[in-house]
Short mmCIF file of C-alpha atoms in Angstrom, two decimals:
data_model
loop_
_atom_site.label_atom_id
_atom_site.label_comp_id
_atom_site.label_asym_id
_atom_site.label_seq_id
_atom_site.Cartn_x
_atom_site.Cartn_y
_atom_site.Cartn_z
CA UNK A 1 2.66 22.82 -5.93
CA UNK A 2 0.05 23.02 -3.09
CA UNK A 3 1.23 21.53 0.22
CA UNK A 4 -0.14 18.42 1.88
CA UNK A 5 -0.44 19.19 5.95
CA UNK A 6 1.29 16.08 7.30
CA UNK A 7 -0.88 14.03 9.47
CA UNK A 8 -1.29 14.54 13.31
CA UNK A 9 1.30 11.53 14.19
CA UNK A 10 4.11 12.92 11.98
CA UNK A 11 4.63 15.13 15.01
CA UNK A 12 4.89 12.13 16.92
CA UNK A 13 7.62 10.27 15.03
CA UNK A 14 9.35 13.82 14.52
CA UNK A 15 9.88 13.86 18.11
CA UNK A 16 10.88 10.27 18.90
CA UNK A 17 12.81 9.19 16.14
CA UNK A 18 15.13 7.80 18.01
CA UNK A 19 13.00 5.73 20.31
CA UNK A 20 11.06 4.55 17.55
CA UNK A 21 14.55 3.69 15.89
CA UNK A 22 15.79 1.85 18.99
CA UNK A 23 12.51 -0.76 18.96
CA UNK A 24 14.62 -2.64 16.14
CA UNK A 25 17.54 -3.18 19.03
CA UNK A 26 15.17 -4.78 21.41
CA UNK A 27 14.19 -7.88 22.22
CA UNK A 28 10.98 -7.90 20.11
CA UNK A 29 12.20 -6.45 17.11
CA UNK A 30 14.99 -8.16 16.43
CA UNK A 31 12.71 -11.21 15.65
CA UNK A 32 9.96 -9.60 13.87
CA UNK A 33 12.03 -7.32 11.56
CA UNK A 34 13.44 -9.97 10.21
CA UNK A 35 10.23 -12.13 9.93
CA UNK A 36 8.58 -8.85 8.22
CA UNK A 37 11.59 -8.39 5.92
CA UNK A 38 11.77 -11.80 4.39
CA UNK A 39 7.44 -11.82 4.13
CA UNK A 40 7.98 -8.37 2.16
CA UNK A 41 11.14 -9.93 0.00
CA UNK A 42 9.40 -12.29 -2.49
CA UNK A 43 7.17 -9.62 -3.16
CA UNK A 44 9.83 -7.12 -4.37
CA UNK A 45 11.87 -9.69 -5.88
CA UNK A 46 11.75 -9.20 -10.00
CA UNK A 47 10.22 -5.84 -9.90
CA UNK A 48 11.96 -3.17 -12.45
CA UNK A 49 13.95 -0.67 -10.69
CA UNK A 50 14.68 1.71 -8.85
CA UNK A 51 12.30 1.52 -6.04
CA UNK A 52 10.64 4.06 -3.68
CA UNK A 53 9.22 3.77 0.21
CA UNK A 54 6.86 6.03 0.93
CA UNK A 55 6.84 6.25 4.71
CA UNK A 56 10.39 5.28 4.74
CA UNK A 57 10.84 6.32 8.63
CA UNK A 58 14.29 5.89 9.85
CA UNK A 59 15.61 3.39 6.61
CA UNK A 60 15.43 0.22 8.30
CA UNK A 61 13.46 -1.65 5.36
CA UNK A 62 14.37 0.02 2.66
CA UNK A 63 18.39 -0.23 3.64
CA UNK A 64 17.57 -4.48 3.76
CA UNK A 65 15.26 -4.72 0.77
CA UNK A 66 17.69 -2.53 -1.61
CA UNK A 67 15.18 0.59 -1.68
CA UNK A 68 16.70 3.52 -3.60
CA UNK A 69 14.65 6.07 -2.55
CA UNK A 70 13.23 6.76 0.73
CA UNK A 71 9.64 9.24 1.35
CA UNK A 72 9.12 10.56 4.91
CA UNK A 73 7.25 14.05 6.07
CA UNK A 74 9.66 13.56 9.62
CA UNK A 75 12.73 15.08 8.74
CA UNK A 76 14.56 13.42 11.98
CA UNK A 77 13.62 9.90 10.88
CA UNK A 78 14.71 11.26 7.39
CA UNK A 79 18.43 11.82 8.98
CA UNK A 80 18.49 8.53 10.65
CA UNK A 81 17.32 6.92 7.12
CA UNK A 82 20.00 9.19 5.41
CA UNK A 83 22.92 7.73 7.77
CA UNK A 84 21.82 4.52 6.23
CA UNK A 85 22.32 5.43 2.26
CA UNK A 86 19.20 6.06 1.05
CA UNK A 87 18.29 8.95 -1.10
CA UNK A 88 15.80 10.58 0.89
CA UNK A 89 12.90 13.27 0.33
CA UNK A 90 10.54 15.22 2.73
CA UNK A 91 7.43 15.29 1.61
CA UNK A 92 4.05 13.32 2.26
CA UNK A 93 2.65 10.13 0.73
CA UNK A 94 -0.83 12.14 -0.49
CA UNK A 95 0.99 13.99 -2.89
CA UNK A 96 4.43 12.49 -3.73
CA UNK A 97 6.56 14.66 -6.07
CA UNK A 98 7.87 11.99 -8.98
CA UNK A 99 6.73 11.70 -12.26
CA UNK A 100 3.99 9.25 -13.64
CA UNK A 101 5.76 5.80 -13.98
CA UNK A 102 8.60 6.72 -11.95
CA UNK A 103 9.23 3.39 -10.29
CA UNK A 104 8.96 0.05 -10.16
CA UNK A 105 7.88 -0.50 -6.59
CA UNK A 106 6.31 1.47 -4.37
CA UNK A 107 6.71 -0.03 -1.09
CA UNK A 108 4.25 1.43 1.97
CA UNK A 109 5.47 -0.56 5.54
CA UNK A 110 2.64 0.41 8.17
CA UNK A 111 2.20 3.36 6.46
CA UNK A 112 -1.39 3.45 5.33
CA UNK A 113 -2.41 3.25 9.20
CA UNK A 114 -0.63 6.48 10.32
CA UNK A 115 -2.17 8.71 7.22
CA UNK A 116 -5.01 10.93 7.63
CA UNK A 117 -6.01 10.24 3.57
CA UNK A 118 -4.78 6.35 2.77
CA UNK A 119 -6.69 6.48 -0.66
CA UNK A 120 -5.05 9.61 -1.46
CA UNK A 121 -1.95 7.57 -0.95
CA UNK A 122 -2.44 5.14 -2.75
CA UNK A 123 -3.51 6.62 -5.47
CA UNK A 124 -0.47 8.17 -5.21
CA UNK A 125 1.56 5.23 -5.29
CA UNK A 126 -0.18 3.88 -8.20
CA UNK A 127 0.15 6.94 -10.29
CA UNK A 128 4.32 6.81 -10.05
CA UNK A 129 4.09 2.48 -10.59
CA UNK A 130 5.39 1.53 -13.83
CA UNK A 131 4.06 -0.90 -16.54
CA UNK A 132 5.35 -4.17 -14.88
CA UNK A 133 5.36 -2.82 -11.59
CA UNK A 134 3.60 -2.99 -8.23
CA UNK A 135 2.41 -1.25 -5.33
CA UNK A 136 3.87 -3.40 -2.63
CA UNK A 137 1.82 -3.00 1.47
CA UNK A 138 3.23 -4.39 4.44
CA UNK A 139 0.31 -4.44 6.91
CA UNK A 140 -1.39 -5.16 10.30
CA UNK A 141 -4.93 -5.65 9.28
CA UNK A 142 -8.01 -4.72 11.50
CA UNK A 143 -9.11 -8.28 11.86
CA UNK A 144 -5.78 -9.18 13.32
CA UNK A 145 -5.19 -10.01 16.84
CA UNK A 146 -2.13 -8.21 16.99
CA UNK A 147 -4.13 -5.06 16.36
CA UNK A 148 -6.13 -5.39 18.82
CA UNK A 149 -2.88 -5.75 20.98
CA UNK A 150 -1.13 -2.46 19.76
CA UNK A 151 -4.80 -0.69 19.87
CA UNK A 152 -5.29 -1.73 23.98
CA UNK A 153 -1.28 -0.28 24.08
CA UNK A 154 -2.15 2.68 22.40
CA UNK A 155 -5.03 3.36 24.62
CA UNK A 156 -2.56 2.99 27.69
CA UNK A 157 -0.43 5.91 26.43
CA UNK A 158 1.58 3.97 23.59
CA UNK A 159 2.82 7.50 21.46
CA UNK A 160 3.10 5.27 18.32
CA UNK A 161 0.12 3.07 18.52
CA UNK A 162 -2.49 5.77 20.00
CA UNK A 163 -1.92 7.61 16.44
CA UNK A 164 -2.58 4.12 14.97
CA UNK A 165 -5.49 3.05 12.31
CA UNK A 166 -5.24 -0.37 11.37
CA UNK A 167 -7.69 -1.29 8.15
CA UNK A 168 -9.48 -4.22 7.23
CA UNK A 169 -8.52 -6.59 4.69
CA UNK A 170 -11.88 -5.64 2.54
CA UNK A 171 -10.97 -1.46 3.15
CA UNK A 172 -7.66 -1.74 1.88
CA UNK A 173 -8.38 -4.09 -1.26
CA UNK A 174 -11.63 -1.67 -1.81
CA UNK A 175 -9.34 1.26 -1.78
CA UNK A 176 -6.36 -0.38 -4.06
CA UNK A 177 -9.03 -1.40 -6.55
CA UNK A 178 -10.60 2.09 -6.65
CA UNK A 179 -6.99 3.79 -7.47
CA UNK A 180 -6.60 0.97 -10.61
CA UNK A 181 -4.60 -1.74 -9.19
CA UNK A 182 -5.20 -5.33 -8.45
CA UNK A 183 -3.66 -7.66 -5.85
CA UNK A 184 -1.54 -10.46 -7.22
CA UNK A 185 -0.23 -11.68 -4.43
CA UNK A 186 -0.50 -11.96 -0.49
CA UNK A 187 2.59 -13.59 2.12
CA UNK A 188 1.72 -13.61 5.76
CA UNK A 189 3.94 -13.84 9.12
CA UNK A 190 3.55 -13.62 12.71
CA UNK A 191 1.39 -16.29 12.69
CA UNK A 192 0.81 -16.73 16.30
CA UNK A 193 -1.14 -15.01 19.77
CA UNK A 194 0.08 -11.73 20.18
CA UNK A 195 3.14 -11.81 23.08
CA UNK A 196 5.67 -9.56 24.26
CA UNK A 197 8.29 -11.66 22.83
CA UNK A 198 7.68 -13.43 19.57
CA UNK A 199 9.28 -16.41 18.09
CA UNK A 200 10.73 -16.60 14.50
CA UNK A 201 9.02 -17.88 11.92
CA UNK A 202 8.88 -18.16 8.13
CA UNK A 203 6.31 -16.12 5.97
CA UNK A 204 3.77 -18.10 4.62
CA UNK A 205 2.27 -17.67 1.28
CA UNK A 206 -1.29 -16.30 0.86
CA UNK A 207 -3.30 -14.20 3.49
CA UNK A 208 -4.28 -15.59 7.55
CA UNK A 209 -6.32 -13.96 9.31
CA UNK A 210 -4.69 -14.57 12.18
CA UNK A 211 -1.21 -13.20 11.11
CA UNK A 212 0.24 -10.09 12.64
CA UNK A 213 2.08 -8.75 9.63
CA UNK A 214 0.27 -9.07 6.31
CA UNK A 215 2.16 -8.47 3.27
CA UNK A 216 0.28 -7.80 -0.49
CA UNK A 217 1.43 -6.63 -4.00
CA UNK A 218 -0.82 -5.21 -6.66
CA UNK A 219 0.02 -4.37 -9.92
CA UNK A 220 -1.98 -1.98 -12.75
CA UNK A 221 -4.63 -4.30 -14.74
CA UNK A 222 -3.75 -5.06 -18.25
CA UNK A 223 -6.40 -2.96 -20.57
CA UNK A 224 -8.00 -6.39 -21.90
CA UNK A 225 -8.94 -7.23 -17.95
CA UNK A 226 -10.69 -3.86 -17.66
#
């Protein structure tokens, strides 16, 4: 099979996998993986098993939300996801080497803006979907405040955030459409100003604008809604 060249940043997260591990330790993300975790939950509740991440990084998600399987191109994040249970794979979302109809869930956590093709991807992701399943995104949106936040960080030197691309609500529902799947379903958290330090809060159902961590499943349409 012809190989995918992994994007520019995977060089970045191959070198600080540990750093970018350690964020979840500190003060800011012990709130908001928590508040991003129970936003993605409902979501992936119900869905047929097993499930896959693509983007899986160092395991943190998948090891909460009961992912089997675990996609990364960085093989140190792999390791650190590895240490955690998962059954991991090396290889990149834009060609993902499963079977049609694989798995239930596909679940992408701020992958799409780190990916030089994100329709490749998710076309991807909706090729190894079951019948009855769903691709599952866990997102900061363009329109966002928060990514304007990361983007001004990133432009100070940020390693993780100057490799970011964060896409509009409209871009990514355009592109899941275009690889034949719907959204269902939207959950929203991080519904206040961007700060160094955010409070906890519950995910809210639907989509805000003004929420830092956007959360949407879509599912293949039915032949009679084609």
């Amino acid at each position: 099979m012809k190989n995918v060249v992994p994007s520019m940043s995977v060089s970045v997260f191959e070198e600080l996998a540990e750093r970018y591990d350690a964020w979840y330790e500190e003060a800011v993300g012990r709130v908001a993986f928590p508040m991003e975790v129970e936003c993605l939950r409902p979501l992936l509740s119900g869905l047929p098993k097993p499930h896959l991440e693509v983007g899986v990084g160092t395991g943190r998600f998948a090891e909460t939300l009961d992912v089997e399987v675990g996609l990364d191109p960085a093989r140190s994040m792999l390791r650190l996801a590895r240490q955690r249970g998962l059954s991991v794979v090396q290889s990149v979302g834009e060609r993902l080497p499963f079977p049609d109809e694989t798995f239930g869930a596909v679940l992408l956590v701020v992958t799409l803006c780190f990916v030089d093709d994100p329709l490749s991807v998710l076309r991807e992701s909706a090729r190894v979907v079951c019948p009855g399943g769903a691709v599952v995104l866990g997102l900061v949106l363009g329109e966002s405040p928060w990514a304007e936040a990361y983007l001004e960080k990133g432009r100070r030197g940020h390693p993780f955030y100057a490799a970011a691309h964060f896409y509009h609500l409209r871009e990514v529902e355009e592109m899941l459409d275009s690889v034949g799947v719907q959204v269902t379903r939207y959950c929203s958290t991080l519904c206040q100003a961007p700060s160094e330090v955010p409070s906890f809060e519950p995910p809210l159902e639907g989509y805000l604008p003004e929420a830092g961590f956007t959360c949407l499943s879509a599912s293949k349409a039915h032949e009679e809604d084609e």
